[in-house]
Amino acid sequence: MKLYTVDSPVAMSRKAALLVARLIVTKENAVLGLPTGETPNGMYEALVQMHDAGLLDFSHVRTFNLDEYVGLGSNDPNSYHCYMSRYLFSKVNLSAVNIHTLNGAATSPEQECERYEAQLRAQGGTDLQILGIGSNGHIAFNEPGSNWGSITRVVNLSGVTRQRNSVHFAKGTDVPSTAMTMGIKTIMNAREILLLAYGSDKADITYQALNGPITERIPASILQLHPALTVVLDAEAARLF
Ligand code: GLP
């Protein structure tokens, strides 16, 4: 594991964007695995700035998002697809055919997960998977107890996750109780992984995940076994290291 500890969330975003940019510049058809949440916002902004400055060309980049809520179509403002359009897809020259997301409105979420896993495999898998970490150690929507062998599938969301993610939903709108997510195995198959975290509320879980026992109770702990894991933390999230 390569660990970078930087001063601030802004520095974390900048470092993450540079690592992503390095791949885009050196590998023409790079496949990026993309996360949502608060954590990557600044990284997307930094990537957009590099693109606007003429430094980054996304025209051959392919993207696969990690997860999506069941029941939320791509136009739903709470969907992860909409989040991605807001922060990245509408702001850089990604080609629509190279953008891959799970369709939250699919009539059969199970079949949609199978289709997605097969599509990712057909494109040769992920070069760089970027991840945040949930307060209970989840990665994507792989909640505690997720099987190490899991692939893209429908999952139930924990109360903790629904509660935490409710801040992003309009008042009175419930966070769906199910989601589709890449599995632990799907994520671990990425050739490189970049884990990001900032803020004191991520300090304990990040430390446990990267230094504690490798256990299904903390899904992110499996990242210790990945041969090419890079971690970028701000000083607060790295407090216990
Ligand atoms: C969500 C997402 C995860 C994300 C996590 C942390 O539930 N499914 O991919 O990493 O929560 O979110 P945040 O970055 O807002 O702390």
mmCIF file of C-alpha atoms and ligand atoms in Angstrom:
data_model
loop_
_atom_site.group_PDB
_atom_site.id
_atom_site.type_symbol
_atom_site.label_atom_id
_atom_site.label_comp_id
_atom_site.label_asym_id
_atom_site.label_seq_id
_atom_site.Cartn_x
_atom_site.Cartn_y
_atom_site.Cartn_z
ATOM 1 C CA MET A 1 0.000 0.000 0.000
ATOM 2 C CA LYS A 2 1.180 3.469 -0.872
ATOM 3 C CA LEU A 3 -0.163 6.074 1.572
ATOM 4 C CA TYR A 4 -0.162 9.798 0.921
ATOM 5 C CA THR A 5 -1.137 12.054 3.827
ATOM 6 C CA VAL A 6 -1.819 15.609 2.747
ATOM 7 C CA ASP A 7 -2.817 18.783 4.590
ATOM 8 C CA SER A 8 -6.397 19.351 3.544
ATOM 9 C CA PRO A 9 -9.383 17.978 1.624
ATOM 10 C CA VAL A 10 -8.405 20.303 -1.228
ATOM 11 C CA ALA A 11 -4.922 18.767 -1.330
ATOM 12 C CA MET A 12 -6.474 15.275 -1.230
ATOM 13 C CA SER A 13 -8.652 16.126 -4.239
ATOM 14 C CA ARG A 14 -5.728 17.568 -6.137
ATOM 15 C CA LYS A 15 -3.500 14.563 -5.441
ATOM 16 C CA ALA A 16 -6.292 12.182 -6.458
ATOM 17 C CA ALA A 17 -6.917 14.126 -9.671
ATOM 18 C CA LEU A 18 -3.208 14.001 -10.520
ATOM 19 C CA LEU A 19 -3.147 10.221 -10.068
ATOM 20 C CA VAL A 20 -6.197 9.848 -12.314
ATOM 21 C CA ALA A 21 -4.707 12.255 -14.858
ATOM 22 C CA ARG A 22 -1.488 10.233 -14.928
ATOM 23 C CA LEU A 23 -3.435 7.174 -16.039
ATOM 24 C CA ILE A 24 -5.481 9.094 -18.629
ATOM 25 C CA VAL A 25 -2.326 10.592 -20.117
ATOM 26 C CA THR A 26 -0.397 7.324 -20.215
ATOM 27 C CA LYS A 27 -3.154 4.901 -21.265
ATOM 28 C CA GLU A 28 -5.333 5.989 -24.133
ATOM 29 C CA ASN A 29 -8.367 3.782 -23.517
ATOM 30 C CA ALA A 30 -8.198 3.794 -19.743
ATOM 31 C CA VAL A 31 -11.145 2.281 -17.877
ATOM 32 C CA LEU A 32 -11.965 4.251 -14.734
ATOM 33 C CA GLY A 33 -14.173 2.931 -11.949
ATOM 34 C CA LEU A 34 -15.937 5.950 -10.463
ATOM 35 C CA PRO A 35 -17.429 6.624 -7.034
ATOM 36 C CA THR A 36 -20.044 9.085 -5.825
ATOM 37 C CA GLY A 37 -20.533 10.714 -2.411
ATOM 38 C CA GLU A 38 -19.018 13.831 -0.865
ATOM 39 C CA THR A 39 -15.461 12.506 -0.955
ATOM 40 C CA PRO A 40 -14.762 12.625 -4.708
ATOM 41 C CA ASN A 41 -16.465 15.984 -5.441
ATOM 42 C CA GLY A 42 -13.246 17.980 -5.245
ATOM 43 C CA MET A 43 -11.367 15.423 -7.331
ATOM 44 C CA TYR A 44 -13.963 15.738 -10.108
ATOM 45 C CA GLU A 45 -13.712 19.532 -9.916
ATOM 46 C CA ALA A 46 -9.916 19.325 -10.231
ATOM 47 C CA LEU A 47 -10.220 16.982 -13.235
ATOM 48 C CA VAL A 48 -12.678 19.378 -14.896
ATOM 49 C CA GLN A 49 -10.230 22.239 -14.330
ATOM 50 C CA MET A 50 -7.427 20.249 -15.990
ATOM 51 C CA HIS A 51 -9.749 19.492 -18.886
ATOM 52 C CA ASP A 52 -10.756 23.164 -19.203
ATOM 53 C CA ALA A 53 -7.091 24.128 -19.233
ATOM 54 C CA GLY A 54 -6.601 21.828 -22.234
ATOM 55 C CA LEU A 55 -4.489 19.361 -20.272
ATOM 56 C CA LEU A 56 -6.799 16.344 -20.192
ATOM 57 C CA ASP A 57 -8.592 14.641 -23.051
ATOM 58 C CA PHE A 58 -11.374 12.269 -22.016
ATOM 59 C CA SER A 59 -12.441 11.330 -25.543
ATOM 60 C CA HIS A 60 -11.081 7.767 -25.286
ATOM 61 C CA VAL A 61 -11.600 7.290 -21.555
ATOM 62 C CA ARG A 62 -14.182 4.715 -20.514
ATOM 63 C CA THR A 63 -16.004 4.919 -17.189
ATOM 64 C CA PHE A 64 -17.971 2.472 -15.053
ATOM 65 C CA ASN A 65 -19.752 3.750 -11.973
ATOM 66 C CA LEU A 66 -19.724 1.719 -8.805
ATOM 67 C CA ASP A 67 -23.358 1.694 -7.823
ATOM 68 C CA GLU A 68 -26.904 3.055 -8.093
ATOM 69 C CA TYR A 69 -30.104 3.138 -6.067
ATOM 70 C CA VAL A 70 -32.813 0.718 -7.189
ATOM 71 C CA GLY A 71 -35.827 2.647 -8.454
ATOM 72 C CA LEU A 72 -34.082 5.919 -9.313
ATOM 73 C CA GLY A 73 -33.832 6.536 -13.062
ATOM 74 C CA SER A 74 -31.024 8.545 -14.623
ATOM 75 C CA ASN A 75 -33.066 11.773 -14.529
ATOM 76 C CA ASP A 76 -33.950 11.476 -10.868
ATOM 77 C CA PRO A 77 -31.974 14.227 -9.076
ATOM 78 C CA ASN A 78 -31.076 11.786 -6.291
ATOM 79 C CA SER A 79 -29.695 9.156 -8.634
ATOM 80 C CA TYR A 80 -25.972 8.613 -8.842
ATOM 81 C CA HIS A 81 -26.256 8.994 -12.600
ATOM 82 C CA CYS A 82 -27.507 12.533 -12.066
ATOM 83 C CA TYR A 83 -24.708 13.206 -9.581
ATOM 84 C CA MET A 84 -22.162 12.090 -12.168
ATOM 85 C CA SER A 85 -23.709 14.271 -14.878
ATOM 86 C CA ARG A 86 -23.522 17.246 -12.539
ATOM 87 C CA TYR A 87 -19.910 16.759 -11.446
ATOM 88 C CA LEU A 88 -18.236 15.178 -14.461
ATOM 89 C CA PHE A 89 -20.156 13.793 -17.430
ATOM 90 C CA SER A 90 -21.582 17.138 -18.591
ATOM 91 C CA LYS A 91 -18.296 18.978 -18.039
ATOM 92 C CA VAL A 92 -15.662 17.001 -19.922
ATOM 93 C CA ASN A 93 -15.413 15.475 -23.397
ATOM 94 C CA LEU A 94 -16.346 11.940 -22.384
ATOM 95 C CA SER A 95 -18.125 10.199 -25.208
ATOM 96 C CA ALA A 96 -21.650 9.010 -24.267
ATOM 97 C CA VAL A 97 -20.881 5.488 -25.514
ATOM 98 C CA ASN A 98 -17.963 5.279 -23.098
ATOM 99 C CA ILE A 99 -20.005 6.142 -20.011
ATOM 100 C CA HIS A 100 -21.405 3.124 -18.167
ATOM 101 C CA THR A 101 -23.791 3.281 -15.247
ATOM 102 C CA LEU A 102 -26.244 0.884 -13.684
ATOM 103 C CA ASN A 103 -29.817 1.698 -14.699
ATOM 104 C CA GLY A 104 -31.709 2.236 -11.453
ATOM 105 C CA ALA A 105 -35.016 2.102 -13.344
ATOM 106 C CA ALA A 106 -34.384 -1.293 -14.957
ATOM 107 C CA THR A 107 -37.414 -3.573 -14.784
ATOM 108 C CA SER A 108 -35.232 -6.409 -13.560
ATOM 109 C CA PRO A 109 -32.457 -5.048 -11.323
ATOM 110 C CA GLU A 110 -30.972 -8.560 -11.103
ATOM 111 C CA GLN A 111 -30.630 -8.816 -14.884
ATOM 112 C CA GLU A 112 -29.268 -5.281 -14.996
ATOM 113 C CA CYS A 113 -26.501 -6.306 -12.581
ATOM 114 C CA GLU A 114 -25.638 -9.339 -14.724
ATOM 115 C CA ARG A 115 -25.543 -7.169 -17.842
ATOM 116 C CA TYR A 116 -23.257 -4.647 -16.151
ATOM 117 C CA GLU A 117 -20.791 -7.191 -14.812
ATOM 118 C CA ALA A 118 -20.591 -8.809 -18.267
ATOM 119 C CA GLN A 119 -20.127 -5.441 -19.941
ATOM 120 C CA LEU A 120 -17.264 -4.509 -17.621
ATOM 121 C CA ARG A 121 -15.625 -7.871 -18.221
ATOM 122 C CA ALA A 122 -16.048 -7.541 -21.998
ATOM 123 C CA GLN A 123 -14.211 -4.214 -21.875
ATOM 124 C CA GLY A 124 -11.250 -5.810 -20.117
ATOM 125 C CA GLY A 125 -12.023 -4.750 -16.527
ATOM 126 C CA THR A 126 -11.102 -1.628 -14.618
ATOM 127 C CA ASP A 127 -7.661 -0.046 -14.832
ATOM 128 C CA LEU A 128 -8.158 2.276 -11.880
ATOM 129 C CA GLN A 129 -10.954 1.923 -9.344
ATOM 130 C CA ILE A 130 -11.470 5.027 -7.207
ATOM 131 C CA LEU A 131 -13.221 4.508 -3.881
ATOM 132 C CA GLY A 132 -14.542 6.402 -0.901
ATOM 133 C CA ILE A 133 -15.284 4.626 2.362
ATOM 134 C CA GLY A 134 -18.581 4.512 4.233
ATOM 135 C CA SER A 135 -18.712 5.229 7.958
ATOM 136 C CA ASN A 136 -19.311 1.509 8.572
ATOM 137 C CA GLY A 137 -16.461 0.488 6.264
ATOM 138 C CA HIS A 138 -18.569 -0.124 3.183
ATOM 139 C CA ILE A 139 -17.095 0.277 -0.294
ATOM 140 C CA ALA A 140 -19.543 1.110 -3.083
ATOM 141 C CA PHE A 141 -22.700 -0.362 -1.522
ATOM 142 C CA ASN A 142 -21.017 -3.486 -0.204
ATOM 143 C CA GLU A 143 -22.238 -3.372 3.356
ATOM 144 C CA PRO A 144 -20.638 -5.229 6.292
ATOM 145 C CA GLY A 145 -21.010 -8.972 5.786
ATOM 146 C CA SER A 146 -20.635 -8.775 1.996
ATOM 147 C CA ASN A 147 -19.028 -11.864 0.575
ATOM 148 C CA TRP A 148 -15.473 -11.546 -0.741
ATOM 149 C CA GLY A 149 -16.581 -13.427 -3.868
ATOM 150 C CA SER A 150 -19.485 -11.087 -4.616
ATOM 151 C CA ILE A 151 -19.957 -9.527 -8.061
ATOM 152 C CA THR A 152 -22.409 -6.853 -9.248
ATOM 153 C CA ARG A 153 -25.715 -7.518 -7.545
ATOM 154 C CA VAL A 154 -28.751 -6.125 -5.739
ATOM 155 C CA VAL A 155 -28.178 -5.391 -2.043
ATOM 156 C CA ASN A 156 -30.133 -4.158 0.962
ATOM 157 C CA LEU A 157 -28.817 -0.934 2.444
ATOM 158 C CA SER A 158 -28.135 -0.747 6.167
ATOM 159 C CA GLY A 159 -29.944 1.720 8.426
ATOM 160 C CA VAL A 160 -26.649 3.541 9.026
ATOM 161 C CA THR A 161 -26.042 4.045 5.312
ATOM 162 C CA ARG A 162 -29.610 5.156 4.572
ATOM 163 C CA GLN A 163 -29.490 7.581 7.485
ATOM 164 C CA ARG A 164 -26.153 9.049 6.411
ATOM 165 C CA ASN A 165 -27.126 9.332 2.736
ATOM 166 C CA SER A 166 -30.485 10.928 3.578
ATOM 167 C CA VAL A 167 -28.743 14.319 3.852
ATOM 168 C CA HIS A 168 -28.458 14.281 0.052
ATOM 169 C CA PHE A 169 -32.153 13.630 -0.469
ATOM 170 C CA ALA A 170 -34.880 16.276 -0.547
ATOM 171 C CA LYS A 171 -36.739 16.464 2.750
ATOM 172 C CA GLY A 172 -39.447 13.864 2.981
ATOM 173 C CA THR A 173 -37.912 11.732 0.217
ATOM 174 C CA ASP A 174 -36.899 8.327 1.452
ATOM 175 C CA VAL A 175 -33.524 6.830 0.662
ATOM 176 C CA PRO A 176 -34.272 3.607 -1.241
ATOM 177 C CA SER A 177 -33.755 0.472 0.817
ATOM 178 C CA THR A 178 -32.061 -1.413 -2.016
ATOM 179 C CA ALA A 179 -29.287 -0.639 -4.462
ATOM 180 C CA MET A 180 -27.196 -2.228 -7.203
ATOM 181 C CA THR A 181 -23.476 -2.340 -6.620
ATOM 182 C CA MET A 182 -20.293 -3.752 -8.059
ATOM 183 C CA GLY A 183 -19.241 -6.591 -5.761
ATOM 184 C CA ILE A 184 -16.133 -6.969 -3.646
ATOM 185 C CA LYS A 185 -14.618 -9.271 -6.257
ATOM 186 C CA THR A 186 -15.489 -6.850 -9.076
ATOM 187 C CA ILE A 187 -13.695 -4.083 -7.199
ATOM 188 C CA MET A 188 -10.690 -6.214 -6.247
ATOM 189 C CA ASN A 189 -10.240 -7.223 -9.909
ATOM 190 C CA ALA A 190 -9.260 -3.641 -10.761
ATOM 191 C CA ARG A 191 -5.618 -3.358 -11.764
ATOM 192 C CA GLU A 192 -5.134 -0.379 -9.425
ATOM 193 C CA ILE A 193 -7.235 0.990 -6.574
ATOM 194 C CA LEU A 194 -7.253 4.531 -5.217
ATOM 195 C CA LEU A 195 -8.944 4.978 -1.830
ATOM 196 C CA LEU A 196 -9.793 8.506 -0.683
ATOM 197 C CA ALA A 197 -10.964 9.869 2.658
ATOM 198 C CA TYR A 198 -11.012 13.167 4.454
ATOM 199 C CA GLY A 199 -12.308 14.480 7.767
ATOM 200 C CA SER A 200 -12.095 13.293 11.356
ATOM 201 C CA ASP A 201 -15.265 11.191 11.090
ATOM 202 C CA LYS A 202 -13.408 8.892 8.662
ATOM 203 C CA ALA A 203 -10.273 8.539 10.838
ATOM 204 C CA ASP A 204 -11.327 5.554 12.909
ATOM 205 C CA ILE A 205 -12.902 3.463 10.147
ATOM 206 C CA THR A 206 -10.032 4.168 7.728
ATOM 207 C CA TYR A 207 -7.482 3.124 10.337
ATOM 208 C CA GLN A 208 -9.417 -0.049 11.191
ATOM 209 C CA ALA A 209 -9.849 -0.930 7.520
ATOM 210 C CA LEU A 210 -6.179 -0.528 6.630
ATOM 211 C CA ASN A 211 -4.487 -1.656 9.844
ATOM 212 C CA GLY A 212 -6.948 -3.943 11.581
ATOM 213 C CA PRO A 213 -7.942 -7.534 10.862
ATOM 214 C CA ILE A 214 -9.144 -8.365 7.373
ATOM 215 C CA THR A 215 -12.773 -9.177 7.993
ATOM 216 C CA GLU A 216 -16.114 -9.207 6.177
ATOM 217 C CA ARG A 217 -17.407 -6.996 9.010
ATOM 218 C CA ILE A 218 -15.348 -4.166 7.477
ATOM 219 C CA PRO A 219 -15.609 -4.569 3.694
ATOM 220 C CA ALA A 220 -12.825 -2.029 3.008
ATOM 221 C CA SER A 221 -10.370 -4.185 4.985
ATOM 222 C CA ILE A 222 -10.017 -6.495 1.984
ATOM 223 C CA LEU A 223 -8.189 -3.655 0.241
ATOM 224 C CA GLN A 224 -5.146 -4.620 2.336
ATOM 225 C CA LEU A 225 -4.834 -7.612 0.003
ATOM 226 C CA HIS A 226 -4.826 -5.573 -3.207
ATOM 227 C CA PRO A 227 -1.393 -5.539 -4.889
ATOM 228 C CA ALA A 228 -1.681 -1.957 -6.177
ATOM 229 C CA LEU A 229 -3.517 0.068 -3.546
ATOM 230 C CA THR A 230 -2.900 3.804 -3.192
ATOM 231 C CA VAL A 231 -4.526 5.714 -0.342
ATOM 232 C CA VAL A 232 -4.813 9.500 -0.139
ATOM 233 C CA LEU A 233 -5.958 10.934 3.195
ATOM 234 C CA ASP A 234 -6.111 14.423 4.582
ATOM 235 C CA ALA A 235 -4.441 15.012 7.952
ATOM 236 C CA GLU A 236 -7.696 14.545 9.892
ATOM 237 C CA ALA A 237 -8.586 11.224 8.309
ATOM 238 C CA ALA A 238 -4.966 10.091 8.813
ATOM 239 C CA ARG A 239 -4.965 11.098 12.492
ATOM 240 C CA LEU A 240 -4.561 7.525 13.815
ATOM 241 C CA PHE A 241 -1.875 6.329 11.374
HETATM 242 C C1 GLP B 1 -22.062 5.997 -0.394
HETATM 243 C C2 GLP B 1 -21.497 5.376 -1.692
HETATM 244 C C3 GLP B 1 -20.057 5.013 -1.524
HETATM 245 C C4 GLP B 1 -19.309 6.130 -0.850
HETATM 246 C C5 GLP B 1 -19.779 6.263 0.565
HETATM 247 C C6 GLP B 1 -19.125 7.407 1.325
HETATM 248 O O1 GLP B 1 -22.996 5.222 0.243
HETATM 249 N N1 GLP B 1 -22.250 4.284 -2.172
HETATM 250 O O2 GLP B 1 -19.507 4.711 -2.813
HETATM 251 O O3 GLP B 1 -17.927 5.868 -0.835
HETATM 252 O O4 GLP B 1 -21.181 6.343 0.646
HETATM 253 O O5 GLP B 1 -19.748 8.611 1.034
HETATM 254 P P1 GLP B 1 -19.120 10.016 1.381
HETATM 255 O O6 GLP B 1 -18.009 10.212 0.406
HETATM 256 O O7 GLP B 1 -20.248 10.983 1.153
HETATM 257 O O8 GLP B 1 -18.654 9.968 2.784
#
